Each structure stands twice: as structure tokens, then as C-alpha cells.
Tab-separated table of C-alpha atoms in Angstrom:
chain	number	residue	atom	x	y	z
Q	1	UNK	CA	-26.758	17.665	-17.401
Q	2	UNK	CA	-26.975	20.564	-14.864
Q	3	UNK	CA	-24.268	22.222	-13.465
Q	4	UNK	CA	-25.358	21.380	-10.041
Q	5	UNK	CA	-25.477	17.414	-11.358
Q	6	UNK	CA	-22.266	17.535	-12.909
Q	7	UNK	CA	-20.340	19.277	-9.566
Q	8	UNK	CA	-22.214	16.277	-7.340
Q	9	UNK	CA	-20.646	14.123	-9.931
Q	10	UNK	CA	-17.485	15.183	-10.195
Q	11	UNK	CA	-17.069	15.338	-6.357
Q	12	UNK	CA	-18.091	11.515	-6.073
Q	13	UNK	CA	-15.226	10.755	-9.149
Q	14	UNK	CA	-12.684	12.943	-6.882
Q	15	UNK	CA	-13.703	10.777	-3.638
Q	16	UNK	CA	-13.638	7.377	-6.121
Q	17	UNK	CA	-10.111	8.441	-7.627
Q	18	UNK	CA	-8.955	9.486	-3.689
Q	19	UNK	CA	-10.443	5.614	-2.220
Q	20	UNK	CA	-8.806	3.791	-4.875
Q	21	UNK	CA	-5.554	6.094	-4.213
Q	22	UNK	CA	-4.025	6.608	-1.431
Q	23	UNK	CA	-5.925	9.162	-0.453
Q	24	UNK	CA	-9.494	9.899	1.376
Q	25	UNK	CA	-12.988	10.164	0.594
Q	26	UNK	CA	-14.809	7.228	-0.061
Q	27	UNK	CA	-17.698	8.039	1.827
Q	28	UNK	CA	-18.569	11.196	0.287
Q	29	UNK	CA	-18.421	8.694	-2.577
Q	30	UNK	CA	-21.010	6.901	-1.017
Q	31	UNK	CA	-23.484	9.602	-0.768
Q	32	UNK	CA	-23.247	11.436	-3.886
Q	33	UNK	CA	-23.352	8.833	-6.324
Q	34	UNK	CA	-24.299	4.974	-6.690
Q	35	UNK	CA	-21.481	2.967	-5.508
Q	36	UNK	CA	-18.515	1.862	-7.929
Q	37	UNK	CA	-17.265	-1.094	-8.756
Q	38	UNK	CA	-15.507	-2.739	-6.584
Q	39	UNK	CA	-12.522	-3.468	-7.362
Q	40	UNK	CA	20.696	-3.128	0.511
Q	41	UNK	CA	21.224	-2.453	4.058
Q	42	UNK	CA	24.052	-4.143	6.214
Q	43	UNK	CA	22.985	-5.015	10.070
Q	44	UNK	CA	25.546	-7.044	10.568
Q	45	UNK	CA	25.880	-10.906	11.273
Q	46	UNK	CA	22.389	-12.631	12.723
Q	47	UNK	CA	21.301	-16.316	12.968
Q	48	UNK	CA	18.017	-16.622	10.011
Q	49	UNK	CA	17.383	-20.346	10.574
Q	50	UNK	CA	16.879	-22.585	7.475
Q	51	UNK	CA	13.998	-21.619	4.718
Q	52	UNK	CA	11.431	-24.037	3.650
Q	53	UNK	CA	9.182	-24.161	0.500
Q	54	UNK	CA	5.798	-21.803	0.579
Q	55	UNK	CA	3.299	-21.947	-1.741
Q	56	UNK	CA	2.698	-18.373	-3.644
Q	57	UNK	CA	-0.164	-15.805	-1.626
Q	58	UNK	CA	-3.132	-16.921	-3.253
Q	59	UNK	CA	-4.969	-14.706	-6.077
Q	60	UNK	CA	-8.304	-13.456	-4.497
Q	61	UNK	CA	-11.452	-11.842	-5.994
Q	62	UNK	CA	-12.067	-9.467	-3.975
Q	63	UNK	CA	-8.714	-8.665	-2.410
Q	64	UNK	CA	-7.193	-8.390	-6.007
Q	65	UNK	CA	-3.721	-6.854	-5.071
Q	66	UNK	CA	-3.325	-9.217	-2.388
Q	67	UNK	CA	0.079	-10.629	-2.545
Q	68	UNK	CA	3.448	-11.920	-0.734
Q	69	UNK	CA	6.057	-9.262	0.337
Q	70	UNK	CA	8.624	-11.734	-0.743
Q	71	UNK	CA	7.200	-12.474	-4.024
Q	72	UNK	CA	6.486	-15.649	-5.860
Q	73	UNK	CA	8.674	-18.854	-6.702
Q	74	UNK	CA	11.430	-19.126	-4.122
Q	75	UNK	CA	11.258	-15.104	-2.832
Q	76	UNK	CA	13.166	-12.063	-3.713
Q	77	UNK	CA	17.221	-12.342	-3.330
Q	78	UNK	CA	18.320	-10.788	-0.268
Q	79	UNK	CA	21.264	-10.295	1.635
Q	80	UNK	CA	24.403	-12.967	1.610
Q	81	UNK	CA	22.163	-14.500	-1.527
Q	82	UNK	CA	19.467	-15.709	1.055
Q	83	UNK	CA	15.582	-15.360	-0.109
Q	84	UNK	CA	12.927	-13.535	1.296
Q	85	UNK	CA	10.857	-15.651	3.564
Q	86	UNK	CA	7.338	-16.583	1.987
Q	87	UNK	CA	4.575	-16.700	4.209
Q	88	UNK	CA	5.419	-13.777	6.672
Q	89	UNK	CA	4.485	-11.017	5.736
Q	90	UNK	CA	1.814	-9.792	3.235
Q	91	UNK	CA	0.312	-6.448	1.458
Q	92	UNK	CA	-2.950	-5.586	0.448
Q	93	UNK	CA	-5.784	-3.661	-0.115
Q	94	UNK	CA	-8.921	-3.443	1.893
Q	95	UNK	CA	-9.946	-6.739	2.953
Q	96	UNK	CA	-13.195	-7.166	1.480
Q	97	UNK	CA	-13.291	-11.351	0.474
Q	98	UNK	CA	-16.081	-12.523	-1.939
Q	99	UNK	CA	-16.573	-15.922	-2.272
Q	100	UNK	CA	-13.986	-18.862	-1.546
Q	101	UNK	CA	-11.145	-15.459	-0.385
Q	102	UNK	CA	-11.904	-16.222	3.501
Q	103	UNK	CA	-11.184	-19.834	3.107
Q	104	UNK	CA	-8.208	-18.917	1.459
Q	105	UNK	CA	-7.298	-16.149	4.280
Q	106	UNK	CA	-8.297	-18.529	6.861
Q	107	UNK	CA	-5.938	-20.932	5.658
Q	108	UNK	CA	-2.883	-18.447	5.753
Q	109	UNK	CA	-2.761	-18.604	9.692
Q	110	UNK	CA	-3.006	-14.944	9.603
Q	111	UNK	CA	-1.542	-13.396	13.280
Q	112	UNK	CA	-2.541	-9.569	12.831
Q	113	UNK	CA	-4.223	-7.185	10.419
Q	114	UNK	CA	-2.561	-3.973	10.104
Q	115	UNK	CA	-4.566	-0.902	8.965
Q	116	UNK	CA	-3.273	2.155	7.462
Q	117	UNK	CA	-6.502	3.740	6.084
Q	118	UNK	CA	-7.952	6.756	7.510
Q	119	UNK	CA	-11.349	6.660	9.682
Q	120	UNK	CA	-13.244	7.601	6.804
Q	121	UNK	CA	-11.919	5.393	4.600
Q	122	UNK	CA	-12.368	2.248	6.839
Q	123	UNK	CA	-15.994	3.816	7.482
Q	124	UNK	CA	-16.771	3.653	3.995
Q	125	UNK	CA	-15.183	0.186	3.130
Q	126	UNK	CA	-14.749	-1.905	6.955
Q	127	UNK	CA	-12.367	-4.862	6.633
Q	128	UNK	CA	-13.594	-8.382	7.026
Q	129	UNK	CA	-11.397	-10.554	8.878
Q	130	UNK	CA	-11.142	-14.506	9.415
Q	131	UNK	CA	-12.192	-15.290	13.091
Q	132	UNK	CA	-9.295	-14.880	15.665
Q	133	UNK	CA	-6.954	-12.657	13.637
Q	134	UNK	CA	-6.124	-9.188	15.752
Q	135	UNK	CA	-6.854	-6.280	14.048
Q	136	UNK	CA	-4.820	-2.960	14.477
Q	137	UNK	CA	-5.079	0.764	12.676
Q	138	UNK	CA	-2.505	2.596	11.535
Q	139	UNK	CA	-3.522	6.042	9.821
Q	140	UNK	CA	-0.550	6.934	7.185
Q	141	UNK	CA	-1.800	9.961	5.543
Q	142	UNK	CA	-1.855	13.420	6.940
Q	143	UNK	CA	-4.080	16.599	5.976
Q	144	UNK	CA	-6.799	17.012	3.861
Q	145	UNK	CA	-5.849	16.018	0.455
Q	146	UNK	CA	-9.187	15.456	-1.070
Q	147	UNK	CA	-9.889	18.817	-1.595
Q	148	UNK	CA	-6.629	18.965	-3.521
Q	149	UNK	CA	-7.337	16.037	-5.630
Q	150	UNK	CA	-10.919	17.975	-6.408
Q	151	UNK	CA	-8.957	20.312	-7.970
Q	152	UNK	CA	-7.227	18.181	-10.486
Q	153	UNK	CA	-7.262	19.716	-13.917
Q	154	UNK	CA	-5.035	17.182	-15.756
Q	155	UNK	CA	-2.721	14.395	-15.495
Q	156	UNK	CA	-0.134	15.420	-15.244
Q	157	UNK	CA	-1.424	17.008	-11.888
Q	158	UNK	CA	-2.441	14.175	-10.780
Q	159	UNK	CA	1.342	12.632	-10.813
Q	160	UNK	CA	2.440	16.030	-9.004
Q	161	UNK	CA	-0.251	15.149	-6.125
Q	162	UNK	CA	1.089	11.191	-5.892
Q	163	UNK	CA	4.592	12.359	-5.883
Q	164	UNK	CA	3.988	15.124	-3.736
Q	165	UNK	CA	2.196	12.116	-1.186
Q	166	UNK	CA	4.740	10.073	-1.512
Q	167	UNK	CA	7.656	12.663	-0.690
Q	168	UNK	CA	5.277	13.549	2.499
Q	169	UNK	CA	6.556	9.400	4.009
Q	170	UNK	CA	9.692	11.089	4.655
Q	171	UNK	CA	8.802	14.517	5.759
Q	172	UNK	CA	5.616	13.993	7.027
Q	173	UNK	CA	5.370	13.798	11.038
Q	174	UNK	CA	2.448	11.685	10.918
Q	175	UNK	CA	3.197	9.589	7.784
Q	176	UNK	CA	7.021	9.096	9.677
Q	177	UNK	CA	5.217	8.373	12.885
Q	178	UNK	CA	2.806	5.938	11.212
Q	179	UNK	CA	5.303	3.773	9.349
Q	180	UNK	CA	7.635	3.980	12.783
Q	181	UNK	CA	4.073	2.308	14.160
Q	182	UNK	CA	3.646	-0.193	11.355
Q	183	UNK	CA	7.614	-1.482	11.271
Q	184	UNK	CA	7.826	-1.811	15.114
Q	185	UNK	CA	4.472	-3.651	15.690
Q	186	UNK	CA	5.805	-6.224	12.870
Q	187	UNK	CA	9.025	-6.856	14.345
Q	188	UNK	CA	7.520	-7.673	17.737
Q	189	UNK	CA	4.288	-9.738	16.596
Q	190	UNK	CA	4.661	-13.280	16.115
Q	191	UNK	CA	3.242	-15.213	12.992
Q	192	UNK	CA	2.038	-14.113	9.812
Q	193	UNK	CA	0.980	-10.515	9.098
Q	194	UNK	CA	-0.975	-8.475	6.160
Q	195	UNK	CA	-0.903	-4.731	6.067
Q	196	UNK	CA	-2.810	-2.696	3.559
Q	197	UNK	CA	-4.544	0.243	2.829
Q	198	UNK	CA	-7.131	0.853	0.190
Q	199	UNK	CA	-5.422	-0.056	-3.224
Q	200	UNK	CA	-2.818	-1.408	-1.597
Q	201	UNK	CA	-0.326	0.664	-3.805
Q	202	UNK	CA	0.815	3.914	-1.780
Q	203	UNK	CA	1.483	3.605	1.466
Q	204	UNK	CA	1.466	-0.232	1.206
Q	205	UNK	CA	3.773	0.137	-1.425
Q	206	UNK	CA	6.169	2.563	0.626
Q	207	UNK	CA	5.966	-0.067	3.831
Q	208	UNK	CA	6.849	-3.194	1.367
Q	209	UNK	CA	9.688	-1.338	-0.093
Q	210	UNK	CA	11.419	-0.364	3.574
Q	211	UNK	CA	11.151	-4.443	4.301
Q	212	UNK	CA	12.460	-5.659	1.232
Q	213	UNK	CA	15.374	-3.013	1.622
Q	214	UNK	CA	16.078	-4.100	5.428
Q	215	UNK	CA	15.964	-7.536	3.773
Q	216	UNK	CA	18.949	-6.371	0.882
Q	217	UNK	CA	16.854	-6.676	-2.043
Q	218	UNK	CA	18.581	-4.786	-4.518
Q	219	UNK	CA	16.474	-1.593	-6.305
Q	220	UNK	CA	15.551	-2.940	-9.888
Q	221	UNK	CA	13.477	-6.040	-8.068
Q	222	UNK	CA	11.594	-3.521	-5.868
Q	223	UNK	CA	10.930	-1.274	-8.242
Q	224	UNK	CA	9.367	-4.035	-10.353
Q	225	UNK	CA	7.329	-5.442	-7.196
Q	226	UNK	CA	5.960	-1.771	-6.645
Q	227	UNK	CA	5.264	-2.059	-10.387
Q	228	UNK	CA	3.136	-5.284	-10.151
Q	229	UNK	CA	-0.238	-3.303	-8.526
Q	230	UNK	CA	-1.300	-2.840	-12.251
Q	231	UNK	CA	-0.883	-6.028	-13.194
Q	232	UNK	CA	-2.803	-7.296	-10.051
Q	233	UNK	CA	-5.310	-4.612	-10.190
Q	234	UNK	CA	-5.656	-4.285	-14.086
Q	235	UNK	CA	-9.509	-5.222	-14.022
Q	236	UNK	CA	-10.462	-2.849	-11.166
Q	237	UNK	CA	-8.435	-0.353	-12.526
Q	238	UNK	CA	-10.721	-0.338	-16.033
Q	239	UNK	CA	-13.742	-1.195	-14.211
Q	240	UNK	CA	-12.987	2.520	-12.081
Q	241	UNK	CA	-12.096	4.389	-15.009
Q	242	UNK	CA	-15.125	3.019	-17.136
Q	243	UNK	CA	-17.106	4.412	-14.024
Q	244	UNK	CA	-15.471	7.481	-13.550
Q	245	UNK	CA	-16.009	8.110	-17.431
Q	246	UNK	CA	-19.941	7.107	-16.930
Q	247	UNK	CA	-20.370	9.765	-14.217
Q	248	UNK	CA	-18.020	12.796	-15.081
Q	249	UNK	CA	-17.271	12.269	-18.619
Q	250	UNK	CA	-13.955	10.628	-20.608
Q	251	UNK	CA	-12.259	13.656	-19.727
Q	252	UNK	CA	-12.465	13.738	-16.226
Q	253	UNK	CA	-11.201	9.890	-16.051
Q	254	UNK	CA	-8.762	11.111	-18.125
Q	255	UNK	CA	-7.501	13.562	-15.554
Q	256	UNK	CA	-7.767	10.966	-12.401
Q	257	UNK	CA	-6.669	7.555	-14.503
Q	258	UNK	CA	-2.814	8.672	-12.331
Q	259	UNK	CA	-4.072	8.239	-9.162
Q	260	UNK	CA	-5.672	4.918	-9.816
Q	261	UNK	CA	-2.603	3.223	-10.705
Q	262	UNK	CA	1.531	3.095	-9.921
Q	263	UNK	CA	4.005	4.998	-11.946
Q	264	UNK	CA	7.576	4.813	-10.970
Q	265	UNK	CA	8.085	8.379	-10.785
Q	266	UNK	CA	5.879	8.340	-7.708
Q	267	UNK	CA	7.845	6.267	-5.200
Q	268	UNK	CA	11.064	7.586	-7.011
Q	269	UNK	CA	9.525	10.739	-5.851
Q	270	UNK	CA	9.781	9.552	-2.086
Q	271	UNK	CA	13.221	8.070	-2.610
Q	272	UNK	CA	14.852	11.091	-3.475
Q	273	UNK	CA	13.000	12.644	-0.965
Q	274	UNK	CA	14.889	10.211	1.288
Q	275	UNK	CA	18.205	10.836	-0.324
Q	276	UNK	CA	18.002	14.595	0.089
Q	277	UNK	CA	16.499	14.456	3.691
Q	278	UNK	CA	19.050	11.541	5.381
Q	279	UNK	CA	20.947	10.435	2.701
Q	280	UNK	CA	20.264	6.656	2.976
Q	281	UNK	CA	17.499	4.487	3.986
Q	282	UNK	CA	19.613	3.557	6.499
Q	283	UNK	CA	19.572	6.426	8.198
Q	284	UNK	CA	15.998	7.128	6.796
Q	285	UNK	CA	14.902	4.157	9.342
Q	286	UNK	CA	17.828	4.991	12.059
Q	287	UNK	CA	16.870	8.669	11.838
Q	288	UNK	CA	13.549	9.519	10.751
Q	289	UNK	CA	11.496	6.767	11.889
Q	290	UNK	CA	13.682	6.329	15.100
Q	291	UNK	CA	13.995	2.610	14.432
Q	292	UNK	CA	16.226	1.039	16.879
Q	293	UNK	CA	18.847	-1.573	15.136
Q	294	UNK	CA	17.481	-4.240	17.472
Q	295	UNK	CA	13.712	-3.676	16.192
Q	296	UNK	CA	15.558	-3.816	12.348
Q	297	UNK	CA	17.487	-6.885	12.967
Q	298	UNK	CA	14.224	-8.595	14.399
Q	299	UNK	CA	12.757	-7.691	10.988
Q	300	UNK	CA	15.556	-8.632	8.739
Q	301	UNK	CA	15.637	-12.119	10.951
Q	302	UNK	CA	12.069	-13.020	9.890
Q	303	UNK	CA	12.167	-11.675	6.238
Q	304	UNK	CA	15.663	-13.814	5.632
Q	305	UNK	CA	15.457	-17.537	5.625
């Protein structure tokens, strides 16, 4: 192989490894290379309602780490031993439904689609929505990290760049301003919501774990929900890395298999990050999101049942 060959293909394996990330690229992707598989907080005293059975999010093909924020069988444990409300609120990745997915979606009663991709993300992958369901976009990410991610040499710099993104959700004006977005339009829409970015793992992972928090799930169960996106996305995952190994070499997919994935040092990354910047998450919401305790009471009233 040339080196001009190999450089074209390592550049599409950095924009693959940013898509399925966090991060941005995918339509450089696009153009260099044939396309890839596709793959406890107190608020005080407020009146929930009663809960009622849900059925669990269903799986879907091509939305693979499509799922409930409150989690399967009867929902997380909150606050005051209530559960998480099924049926709410979801997280994904990039809508893109194959098959019998849109029936599925369609069947949700979805409200609002929340977006927190960059323009050329959603350029390269556009989401496909069920008739009727608003659609709204969120960026979460700030500055150009594909050129860092280019510039991976190993692993374990690949887990310095996802911690390093992570610890940007809390120091970040744009990430802080995007999330403020995201938690605000949630609390005042009515009906069932999905947000998501492109693996669904990142930022969708950060948003998930400020809910389930304003909810009072305790740390262990969201850790373990973060966790879940490689169980979810185990196929797509292999399917990436088999590709990534195909164009650039086992070495290379060595290097980016971190970014494809969820590690717990990564979010633990942003939490500490929280803890060192405002303390609590309390005050991470109060503070550096400029959440109002009405809008976080709205939200803890529809995640509690």
C-alpha cells in the first residue's frame, strides 16, 4: 500500500472512530473510504401521581443502543423508594430504523426528537423520524477534536481524549450551554422524548446520568446503565473494529477500539470534574448549567412515578 493510500485510510478510520464516538467526522468518512458498517439529589416534597406498568423500549436493528432512561422491569429506584417512570424519556443513537424499527417508534407516541450531534455529523448520517414527531438540535461538543483523535498513537490515548471530552460537560461553555438546552426543553415538553447523539454513549450518556441523579438513583445503578452501551452495541462495535482493521491495519483498530466503546473511567472522568469544579451535582445543575429548581422539580415530577 502507498503512503498516500494508507494516510487517506487512516483519516477515514479517525473520522469512523470520531462518528461512532462522540466526536466528529463522519463525512470525511464518507469521502475517503467506502462506507462502514452500520452499526441522589433532594428537591424537596412534590406530588408524582401513581406509576403504571410499561412495557421495556423495544430492541431495534438499526437504532441498536436505543433504550429507556429508566431501565427495564419496573425502572431504576429513585427517591423515597419510588421508580423511574418508563415510557418518558429515552436515549439513543442516530435514528436510522431498518425494517419493522419505525413501527416500533411509531408506536412509542414519541413527542420530540432531541439532537445533540454536530452539523456534520447529522450531514453525514440525517435522522429519520415517524411522521408528526418535532425534531430539535442540540450541538454538545465544542472545538475541533478530530484532528486530535487523528493523532492517536495508542490506547491508552484514546481514553485520555474520552476523558478529556467528558471533563469538557462541566467546563465546557458550549457543552454546559448545550446540556442547560437539552434539560430545560425536557422539562417543559409534554409527552414522550428520545435524545441521542451518534453512539448514543457520550454525551447521551452524560444527559441520562444528570436525569437519573435528579431522579435519586443512587451511583452503582448509573454507572451500570452507562455501562450497558456495550452490551447494546456489542455487534456494531466488532462490525467497526473488523472495518477499521480492513482499512488501516489491526494496529490502528487497536489504537481507536477506546473510543468505540464505554469505560468507566471516562464518565468518572467528568464526575470528578464536577466534584472539583462545584462540588455536587447539585450545584453542578444549580450552578453551572443555571438550572432553576422549578425547571428540576418539573423533571424529577415526570421521571418519579
Amino acid at each position: 500500500m502507498s503512503r498516500t493510500s494508507r494516510n487517506t485510510g487512516v483519516r477515514a478510520v479517525a473520522a469512523l472512530a470520531i462518528s461512532s464516538s462522540l466526536l466528529i467526522g463522519g463525512a470525511a468518512l464518507a469521502q475517503a473510504a467506502p462506507q462502514p458498517p452500520v452499526g441522589s439529589l433532594d428537591f424537596g416534597s412534590l406530588d408524582f401521581g401513581s406509576s403504571q406498568q410499561v412495557a421495556d423500549a423495544p430492541r431495534l436493528v438499526g437504532i441498536d443502543n436505543f433504550r429507556d432512561v429508566a431501565g427495564t422491569g419496573s425502572g431504576y429506584s429513585g427517591s423515597f423508594g419510588q421508580h423511574v417512570n418508563k415510557g418518558v424519556l429515552y436515549r439513543a443513537n442516530a435514528i436510522t430504523p431498518k425494517g419493522a424499527d419505525m413501527a416500533a417508534l411509531e408506536s412509542l407516541g414519541l413527542t420530540k426528537v432531541y439532537d445533540l450531534r454536530t452539523a456534520a455529523e447529522i450531514a453525514d448520517k440525517p435522522d429519520v423520524l415517524p411522521a408528526g414527531v418535532a425534531y430539535e438540535n442540540i450541538p454538545v461538543l465544542a472545538g475541533d477534536i478530530y484532528q486530535m483523535a487523528f493523532q492517536i498513537k495508542s490506547p491508552e490515548e484514546a481514553r485520555s481524549l474520552m476523558q478529556d471530552a467528558n471533563r469538557a460537560f462541566v467546563t465546557g461553555t458550549a457543552e454546559r450551554a448545550g446540556f442547560t438546552q437539552l434539560l430545560t426543553s425536557l422539562a417543559e415538553t409534554d409527552g414522550p422524548q428520545v435524545f441521542h447523539c451518534t453512539a448514543g454513549k457520550d454525551r447521551t450518556g452524560w444527559a441520562s446520568m444528570l436525569l437519573l441523579s435528579i431522579a435519586g438513583v443512587d451511583r452503582a445503578t448509573i454507572m451500570s446503565d452507562y455501562m450497558l452501551t456495550n452490551e447494546y452495541s456489542t455487534e456494531s462495535i466488532k462490525a467497526t473494529l473488523a472495518y477499521i482493521s480492513s482499512v488501516a491495519g489491526p494496529a490502528v483498530a487497536t489504537n481507536m477500539e477506546p473510543l468505540l466503546g464505554v469505560e468507566a473511567g471516562y464518565i468518572e472522568a467528568g464526575l470528578d470534574q464536577v466534584e472539583s469544579s462545584y462540588g455536587t451535582i447539585d450545584r453542578y445543575l444549580t450552578e453551572g448549567l443555571g438550572l432553576s429548581r422549578s425547571t428540576i422539580a418539573t423533571l424529577k415530577a415526570k421521571l418519579l412515578g
